[in-house]
Tab-separated table of C-alpha atoms in Angstrom:
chain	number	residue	atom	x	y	z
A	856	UNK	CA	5.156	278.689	109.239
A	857	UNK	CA	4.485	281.959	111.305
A	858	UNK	CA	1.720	279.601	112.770
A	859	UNK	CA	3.349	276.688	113.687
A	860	UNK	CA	6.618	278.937	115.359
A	861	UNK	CA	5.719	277.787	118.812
A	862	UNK	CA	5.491	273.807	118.556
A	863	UNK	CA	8.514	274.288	115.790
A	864	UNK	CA	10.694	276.219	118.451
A	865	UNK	CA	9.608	273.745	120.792
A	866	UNK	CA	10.611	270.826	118.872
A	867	UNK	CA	14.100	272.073	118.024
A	868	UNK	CA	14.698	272.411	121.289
A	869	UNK	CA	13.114	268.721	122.241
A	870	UNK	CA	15.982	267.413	119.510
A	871	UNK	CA	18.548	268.485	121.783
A	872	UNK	CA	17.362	266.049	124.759
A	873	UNK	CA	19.632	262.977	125.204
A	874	UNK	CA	16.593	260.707	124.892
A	875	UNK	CA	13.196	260.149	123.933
A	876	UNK	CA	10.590	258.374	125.282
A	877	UNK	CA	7.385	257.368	123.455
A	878	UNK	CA	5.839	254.146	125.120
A	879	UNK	CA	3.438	251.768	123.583
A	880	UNK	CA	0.838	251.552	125.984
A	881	UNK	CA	-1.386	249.003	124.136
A	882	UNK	CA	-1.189	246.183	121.259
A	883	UNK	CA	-3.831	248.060	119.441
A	884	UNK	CA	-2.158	251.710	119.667
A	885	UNK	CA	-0.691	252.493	116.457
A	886	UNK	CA	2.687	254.299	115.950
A	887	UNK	CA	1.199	258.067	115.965
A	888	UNK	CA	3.532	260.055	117.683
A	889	UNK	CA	6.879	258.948	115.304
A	890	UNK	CA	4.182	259.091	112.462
A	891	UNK	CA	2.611	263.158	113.580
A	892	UNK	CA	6.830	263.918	113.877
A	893	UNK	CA	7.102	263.325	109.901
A	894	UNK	CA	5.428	266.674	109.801
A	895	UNK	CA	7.981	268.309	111.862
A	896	UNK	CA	10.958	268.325	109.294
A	897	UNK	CA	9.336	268.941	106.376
A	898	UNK	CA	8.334	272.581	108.191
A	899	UNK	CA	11.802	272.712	109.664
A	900	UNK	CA	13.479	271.857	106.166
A	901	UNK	CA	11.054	274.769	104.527
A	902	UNK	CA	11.851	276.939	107.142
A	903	UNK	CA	15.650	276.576	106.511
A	904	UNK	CA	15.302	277.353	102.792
A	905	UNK	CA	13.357	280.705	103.597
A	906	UNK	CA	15.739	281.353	106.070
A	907	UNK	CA	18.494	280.627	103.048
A	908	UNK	CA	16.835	283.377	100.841
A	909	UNK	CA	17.302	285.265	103.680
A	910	UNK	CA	21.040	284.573	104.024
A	911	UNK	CA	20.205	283.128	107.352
A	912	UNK	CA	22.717	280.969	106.865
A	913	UNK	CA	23.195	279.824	110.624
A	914	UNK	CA	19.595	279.885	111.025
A	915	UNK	CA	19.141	277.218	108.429
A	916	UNK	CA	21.683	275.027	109.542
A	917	UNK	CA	20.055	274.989	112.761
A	918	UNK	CA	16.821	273.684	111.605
A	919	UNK	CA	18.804	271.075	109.344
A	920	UNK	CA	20.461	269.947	112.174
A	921	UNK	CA	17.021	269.802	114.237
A	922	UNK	CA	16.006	267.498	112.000
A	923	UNK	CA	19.280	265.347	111.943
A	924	UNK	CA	18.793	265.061	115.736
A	925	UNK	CA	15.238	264.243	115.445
A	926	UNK	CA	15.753	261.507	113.140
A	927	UNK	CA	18.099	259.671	115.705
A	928	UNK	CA	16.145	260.268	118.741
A	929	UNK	CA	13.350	258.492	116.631
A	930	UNK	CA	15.518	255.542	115.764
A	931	UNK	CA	16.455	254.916	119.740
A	932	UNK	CA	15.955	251.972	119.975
A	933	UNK	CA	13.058	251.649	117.828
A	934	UNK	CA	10.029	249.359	118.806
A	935	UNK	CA	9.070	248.364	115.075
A	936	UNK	CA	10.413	248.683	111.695
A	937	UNK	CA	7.857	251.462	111.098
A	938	UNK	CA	9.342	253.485	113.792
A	939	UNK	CA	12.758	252.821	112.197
A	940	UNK	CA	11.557	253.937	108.259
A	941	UNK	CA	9.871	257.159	109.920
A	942	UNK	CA	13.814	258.050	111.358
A	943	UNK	CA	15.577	257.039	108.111
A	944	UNK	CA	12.908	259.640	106.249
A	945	UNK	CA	13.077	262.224	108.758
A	946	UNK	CA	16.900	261.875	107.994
A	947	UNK	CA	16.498	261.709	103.976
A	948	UNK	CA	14.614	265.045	104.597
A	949	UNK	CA	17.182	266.605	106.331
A	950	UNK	CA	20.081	265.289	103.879
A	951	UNK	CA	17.970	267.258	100.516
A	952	UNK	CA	17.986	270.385	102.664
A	953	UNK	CA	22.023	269.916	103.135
A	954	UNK	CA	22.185	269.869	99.434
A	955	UNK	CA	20.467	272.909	99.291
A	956	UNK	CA	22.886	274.738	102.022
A	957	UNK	CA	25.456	273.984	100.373
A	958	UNK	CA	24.582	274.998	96.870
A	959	UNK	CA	23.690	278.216	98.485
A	960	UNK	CA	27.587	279.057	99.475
A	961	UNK	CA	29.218	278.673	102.455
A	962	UNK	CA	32.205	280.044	103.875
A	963	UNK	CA	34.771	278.109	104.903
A	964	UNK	CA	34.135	278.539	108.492
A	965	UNK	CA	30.436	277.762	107.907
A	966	UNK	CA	31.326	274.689	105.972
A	967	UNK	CA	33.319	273.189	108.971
A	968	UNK	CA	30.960	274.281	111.733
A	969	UNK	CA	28.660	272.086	109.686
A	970	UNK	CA	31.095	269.239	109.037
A	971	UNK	CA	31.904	269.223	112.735
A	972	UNK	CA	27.888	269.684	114.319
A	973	UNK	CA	27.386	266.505	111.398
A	974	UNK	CA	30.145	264.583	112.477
A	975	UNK	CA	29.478	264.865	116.315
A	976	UNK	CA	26.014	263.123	116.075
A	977	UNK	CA	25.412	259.851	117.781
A	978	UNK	CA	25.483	256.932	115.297
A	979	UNK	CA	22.742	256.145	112.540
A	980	UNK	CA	19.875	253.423	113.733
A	981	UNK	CA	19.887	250.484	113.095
A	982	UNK	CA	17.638	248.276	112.108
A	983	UNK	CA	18.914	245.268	113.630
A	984	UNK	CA	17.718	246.829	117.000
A	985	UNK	CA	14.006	246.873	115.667
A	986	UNK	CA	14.255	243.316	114.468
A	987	UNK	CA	15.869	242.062	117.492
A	988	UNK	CA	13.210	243.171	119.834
A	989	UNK	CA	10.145	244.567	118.909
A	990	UNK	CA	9.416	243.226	115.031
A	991	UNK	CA	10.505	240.159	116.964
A	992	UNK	CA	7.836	240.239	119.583
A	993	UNK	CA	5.718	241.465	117.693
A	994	UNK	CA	5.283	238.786	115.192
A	995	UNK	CA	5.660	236.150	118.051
A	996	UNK	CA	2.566	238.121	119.261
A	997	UNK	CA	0.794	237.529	115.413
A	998	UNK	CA	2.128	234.226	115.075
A	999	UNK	CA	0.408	232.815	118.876
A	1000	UNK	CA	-3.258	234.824	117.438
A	1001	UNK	CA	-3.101	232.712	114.262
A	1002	UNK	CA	-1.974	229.492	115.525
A	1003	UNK	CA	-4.233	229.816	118.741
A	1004	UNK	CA	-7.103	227.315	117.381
A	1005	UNK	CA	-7.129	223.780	117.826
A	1006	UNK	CA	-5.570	222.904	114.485
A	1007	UNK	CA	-2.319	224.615	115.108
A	1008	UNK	CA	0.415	223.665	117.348
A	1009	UNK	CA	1.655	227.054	118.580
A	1010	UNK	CA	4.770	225.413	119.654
A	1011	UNK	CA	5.905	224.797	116.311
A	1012	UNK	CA	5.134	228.090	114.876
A	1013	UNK	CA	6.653	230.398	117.987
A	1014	UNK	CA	9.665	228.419	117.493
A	1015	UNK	CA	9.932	228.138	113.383
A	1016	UNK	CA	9.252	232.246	114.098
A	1017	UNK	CA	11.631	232.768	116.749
A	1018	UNK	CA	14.519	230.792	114.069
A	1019	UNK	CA	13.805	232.808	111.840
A	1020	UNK	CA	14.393	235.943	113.430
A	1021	UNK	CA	17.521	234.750	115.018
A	1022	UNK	CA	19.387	233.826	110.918
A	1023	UNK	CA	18.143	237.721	110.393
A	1024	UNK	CA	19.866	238.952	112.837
A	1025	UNK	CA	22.709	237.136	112.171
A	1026	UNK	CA	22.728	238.203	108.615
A	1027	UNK	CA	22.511	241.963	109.989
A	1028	UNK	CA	25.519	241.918	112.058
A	1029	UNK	CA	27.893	240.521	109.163
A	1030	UNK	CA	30.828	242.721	107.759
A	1031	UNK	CA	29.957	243.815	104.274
A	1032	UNK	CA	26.957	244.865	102.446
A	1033	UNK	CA	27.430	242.370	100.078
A	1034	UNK	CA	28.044	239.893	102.637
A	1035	UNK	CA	24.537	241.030	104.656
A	1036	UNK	CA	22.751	240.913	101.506
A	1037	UNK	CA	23.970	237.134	100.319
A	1038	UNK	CA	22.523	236.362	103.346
A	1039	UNK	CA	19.200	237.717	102.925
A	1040	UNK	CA	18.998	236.262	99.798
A	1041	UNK	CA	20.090	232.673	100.681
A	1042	UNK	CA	17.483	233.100	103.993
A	1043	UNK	CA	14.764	234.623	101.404
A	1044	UNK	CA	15.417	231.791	98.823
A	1045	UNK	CA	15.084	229.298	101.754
A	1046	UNK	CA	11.748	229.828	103.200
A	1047	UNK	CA	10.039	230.341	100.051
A	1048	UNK	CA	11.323	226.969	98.979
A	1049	UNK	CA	10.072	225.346	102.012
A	1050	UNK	CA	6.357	227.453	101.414
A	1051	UNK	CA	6.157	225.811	98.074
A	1052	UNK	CA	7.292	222.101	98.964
A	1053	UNK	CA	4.188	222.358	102.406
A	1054	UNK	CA	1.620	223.404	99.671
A	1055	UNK	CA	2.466	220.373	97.301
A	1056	UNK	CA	-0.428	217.659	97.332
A	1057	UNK	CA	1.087	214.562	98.053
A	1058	UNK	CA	3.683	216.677	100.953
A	1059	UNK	CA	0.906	217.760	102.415
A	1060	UNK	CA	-0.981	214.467	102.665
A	1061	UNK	CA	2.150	212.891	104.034
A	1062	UNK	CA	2.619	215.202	106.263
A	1063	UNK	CA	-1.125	215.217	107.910
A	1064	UNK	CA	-0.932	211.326	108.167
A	1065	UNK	CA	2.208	211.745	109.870
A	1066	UNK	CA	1.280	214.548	112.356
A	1067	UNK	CA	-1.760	216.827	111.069
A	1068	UNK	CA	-1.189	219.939	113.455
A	1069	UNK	CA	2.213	219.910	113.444
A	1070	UNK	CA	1.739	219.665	109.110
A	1071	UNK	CA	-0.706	222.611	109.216
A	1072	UNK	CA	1.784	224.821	111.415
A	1073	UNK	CA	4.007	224.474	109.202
A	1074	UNK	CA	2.806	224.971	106.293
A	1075	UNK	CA	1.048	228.251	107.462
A	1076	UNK	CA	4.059	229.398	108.950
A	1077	UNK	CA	6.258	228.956	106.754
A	1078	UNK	CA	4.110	230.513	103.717
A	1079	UNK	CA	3.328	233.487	106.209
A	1080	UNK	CA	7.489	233.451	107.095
A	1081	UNK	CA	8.351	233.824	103.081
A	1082	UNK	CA	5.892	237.109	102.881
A	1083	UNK	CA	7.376	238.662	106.093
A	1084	UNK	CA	11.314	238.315	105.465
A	1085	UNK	CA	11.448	240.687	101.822
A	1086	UNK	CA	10.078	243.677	103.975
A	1087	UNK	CA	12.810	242.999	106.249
A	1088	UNK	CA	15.661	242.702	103.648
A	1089	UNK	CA	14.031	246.137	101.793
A	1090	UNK	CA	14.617	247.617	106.119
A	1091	UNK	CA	17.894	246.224	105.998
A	1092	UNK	CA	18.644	247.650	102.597
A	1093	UNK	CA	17.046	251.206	103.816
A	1094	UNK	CA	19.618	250.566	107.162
A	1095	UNK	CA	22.644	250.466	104.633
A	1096	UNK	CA	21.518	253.922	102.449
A	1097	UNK	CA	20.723	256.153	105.320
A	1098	UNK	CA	24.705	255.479	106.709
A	1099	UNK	CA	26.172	255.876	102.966
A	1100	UNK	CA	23.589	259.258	102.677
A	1101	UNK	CA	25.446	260.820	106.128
A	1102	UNK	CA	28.879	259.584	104.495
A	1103	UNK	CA	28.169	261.201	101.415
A	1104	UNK	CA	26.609	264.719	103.436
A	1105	UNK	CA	29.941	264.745	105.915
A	1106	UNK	CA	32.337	264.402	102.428
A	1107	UNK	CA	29.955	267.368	101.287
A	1108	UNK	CA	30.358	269.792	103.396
A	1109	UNK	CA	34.425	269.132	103.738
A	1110	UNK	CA	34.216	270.060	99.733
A	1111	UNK	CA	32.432	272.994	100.699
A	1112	UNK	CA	35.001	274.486	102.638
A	1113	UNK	CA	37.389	273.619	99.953
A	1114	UNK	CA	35.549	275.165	97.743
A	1115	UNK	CA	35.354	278.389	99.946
A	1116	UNK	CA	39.300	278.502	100.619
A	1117	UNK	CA	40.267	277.662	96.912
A	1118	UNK	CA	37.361	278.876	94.695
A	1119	UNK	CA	36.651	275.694	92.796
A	1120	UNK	CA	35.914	272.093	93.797
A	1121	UNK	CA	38.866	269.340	93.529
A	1122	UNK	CA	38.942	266.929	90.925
A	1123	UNK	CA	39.819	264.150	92.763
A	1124	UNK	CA	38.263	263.813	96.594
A	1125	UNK	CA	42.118	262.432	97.634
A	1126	UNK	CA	42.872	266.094	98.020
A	1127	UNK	CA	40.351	266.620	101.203
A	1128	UNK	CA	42.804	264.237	103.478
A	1129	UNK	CA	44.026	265.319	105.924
A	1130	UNK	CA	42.919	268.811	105.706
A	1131	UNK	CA	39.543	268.699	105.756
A	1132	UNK	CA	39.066	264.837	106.468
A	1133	UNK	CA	40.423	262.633	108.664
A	1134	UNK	CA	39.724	259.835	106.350
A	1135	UNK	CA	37.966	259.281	103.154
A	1136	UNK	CA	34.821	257.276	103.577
A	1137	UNK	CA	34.251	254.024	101.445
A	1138	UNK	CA	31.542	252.788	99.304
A	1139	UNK	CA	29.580	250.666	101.698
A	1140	UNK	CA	28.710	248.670	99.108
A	1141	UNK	CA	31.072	247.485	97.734
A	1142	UNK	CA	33.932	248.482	99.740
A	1143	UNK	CA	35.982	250.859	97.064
A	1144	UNK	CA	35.841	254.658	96.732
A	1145	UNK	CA	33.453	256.534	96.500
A	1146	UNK	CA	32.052	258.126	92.942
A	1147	UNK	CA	32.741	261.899	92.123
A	1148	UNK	CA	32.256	264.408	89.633
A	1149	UNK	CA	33.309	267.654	89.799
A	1150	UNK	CA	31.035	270.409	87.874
A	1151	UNK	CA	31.827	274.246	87.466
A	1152	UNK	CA	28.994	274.997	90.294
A	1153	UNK	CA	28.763	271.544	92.194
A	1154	UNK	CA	29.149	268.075	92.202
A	1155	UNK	CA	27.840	264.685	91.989
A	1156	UNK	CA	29.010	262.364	95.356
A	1157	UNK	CA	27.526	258.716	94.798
A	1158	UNK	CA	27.462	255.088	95.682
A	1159	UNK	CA	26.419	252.356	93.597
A	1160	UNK	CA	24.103	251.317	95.898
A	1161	UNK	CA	22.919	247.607	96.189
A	1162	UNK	CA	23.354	246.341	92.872
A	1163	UNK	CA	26.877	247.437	92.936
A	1164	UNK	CA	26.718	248.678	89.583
A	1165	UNK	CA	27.455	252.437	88.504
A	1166	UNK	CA	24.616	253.837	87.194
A	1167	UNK	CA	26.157	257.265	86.883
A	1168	UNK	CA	24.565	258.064	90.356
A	1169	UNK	CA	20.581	257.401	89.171
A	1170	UNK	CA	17.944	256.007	91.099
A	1171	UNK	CA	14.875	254.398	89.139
A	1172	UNK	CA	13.450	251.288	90.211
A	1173	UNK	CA	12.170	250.342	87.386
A	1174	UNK	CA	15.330	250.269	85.084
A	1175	UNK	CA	17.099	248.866	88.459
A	1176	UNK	CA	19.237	251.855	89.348
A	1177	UNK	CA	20.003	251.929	93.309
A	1178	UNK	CA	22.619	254.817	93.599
A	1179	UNK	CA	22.927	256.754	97.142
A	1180	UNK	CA	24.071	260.066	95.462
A	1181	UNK	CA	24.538	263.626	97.065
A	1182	UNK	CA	24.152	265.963	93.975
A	1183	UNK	CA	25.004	269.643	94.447
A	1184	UNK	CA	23.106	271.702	93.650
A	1185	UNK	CA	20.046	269.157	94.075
A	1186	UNK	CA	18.224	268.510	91.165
């Protein structure tokens, strides 16, 4: 830490610009400055927990909320999905570290100086702006390359491509998680069907008798369509987290301060309106409140995440548990 002060200091202050600008000046030039800037939180968030031992309380805060403000500078509109997963991490960093503040104790005044710096940041990304532009370009860009020989009628693939990307973003500006994923699913379910029916036999000789580029471009595209889309619907499903995560932080820190003015956390988060909150958040997911449980020393704030099933606020993939939870003090 002592030898990274300089570039650290000079990053905090870099998150307080209004903008930033990182151009891709090639096709070939990958993604390394948002990539290098993963580094910077995880310094920033040990920093802050040193600073904690320390009872640097204000210190801390200000290298949590560095790293808040990093994470949305990097999502500006983002170029590429990859640009848009290195925000949402830089911000998943920063939300563990919040956990960590406020197990530590804050007062009451601390607590809403917190609640209020969180509140007043610009809006989460959004990965509909990745998909709209550059993912979209992008794999117009991939789709000419493969269809550029003579067998391949580029035509049918920039346009199959350029569909496809328009029913995404259409599924990413619907109301309702549920609602966005349905979509996904039906749009998933879709193209793989179509993959499978342009590899059968007799299809495909049907098809080449018919019109044998315009078979082969779709056929190619499509199957190459059906691997793309699930990465997309896992972005969209990251998109949907990272807003419930700074829900669940802001909700946080108000019970902090009530825990500092009333020595004990509520029972029920109804108590926090209007006092502390303006309004209770909602389970994005499913639209309903969201899950609590008080403990003698902290709390458990959750969602049920995509499966919209309450799995007591656990995450593991591999018994398909999805909860977004906020646990205090972190685990």
């Amino acid at each position: 830490l002592a030898a990274n002060e300089k570039p650290l200091k000079l990053i905090e202050e870099a998150t307080k610009r209004s903008r930033y600008y990182s151009p891709l000046v090639t096709t070939e030039q990958l993604l390394a400055v948002a990539q290098n800037l993963r580094e910077a939180p995880r310094l920033l968030v040990t920093r802050a927990m040193f600073r904690l031992g320390d009872d640097d309380v204000a210190g801390a805060w200000s290298d949590l909320l560095a790293c808040h403000r990093l994470a949305r500078l990097i999502g500006q509109r983002p170029q590429t999905m990859i640009q848009f997963l290195v925000a949402v991490a830089v911000d998943a960093v920063a939300s563990a570290g919040d956990a960590s503040l406020i197990a530590h104790g804050l007062s009451a005044e601390q607590a809403r100086q917190c609640l209020a710096d969180h509140t007043a940041l610009p809006g989460c990304i959004s990965i509909a702006d990745a998909i709209h532009l550059g993912e979209r370009l992008s794999s117009l860009d991939s789709m000419q390359s493969t269809s550029g020989s003579a067998g391949f009628d580029v035509n049918v693939t920039l346009r199959r491509t350029n569909r496809m990307f328009d029913e995404m973003i259409a599924a990413m500006k619907l109301k309702g998680a549920q609602n966005r994923r349905d979509a996904f699913a039906k749009l998933e379910s879709a193209l793989k069907q179509r993959a499978q029916t342009a590899r059968q036999p007799l299809r495909l000789v049907a098809s080449y008798v018919v019109n044998t580029r315009k078979a082969i471009s779709n056929s190619v595209c499509d199957s190459l369509l059906a691997l793309m889309v699930p990465a997309y619907t896992q972005a969209q499903n990251a998109d949907d987290r990272t807003r419930i995560k700074s829900d669940l932080v802001r909700v946080g820190f108000a019970l902090a301060a009530y825990r500092a003015e009333l020595d004990g956390y509520p029972m029920e988060l109804d108590v926090l309106v209007p006092k502390y909150l303006d309004v209770l958040p909602l389970d994005r997911m499913v639209d309903q409140p969201l899950r609590y449980v008080a403990r003698e020393n902290g709390f458990l704030l959750y969602s049920v995440g995509a499966n919209g099933r309450d799995d007591g606020g656990a995450m593991n993939g591999q018994q398909n548990q999805d909860d977004v939870s906020f646990e205090v003090p972190p685990p």
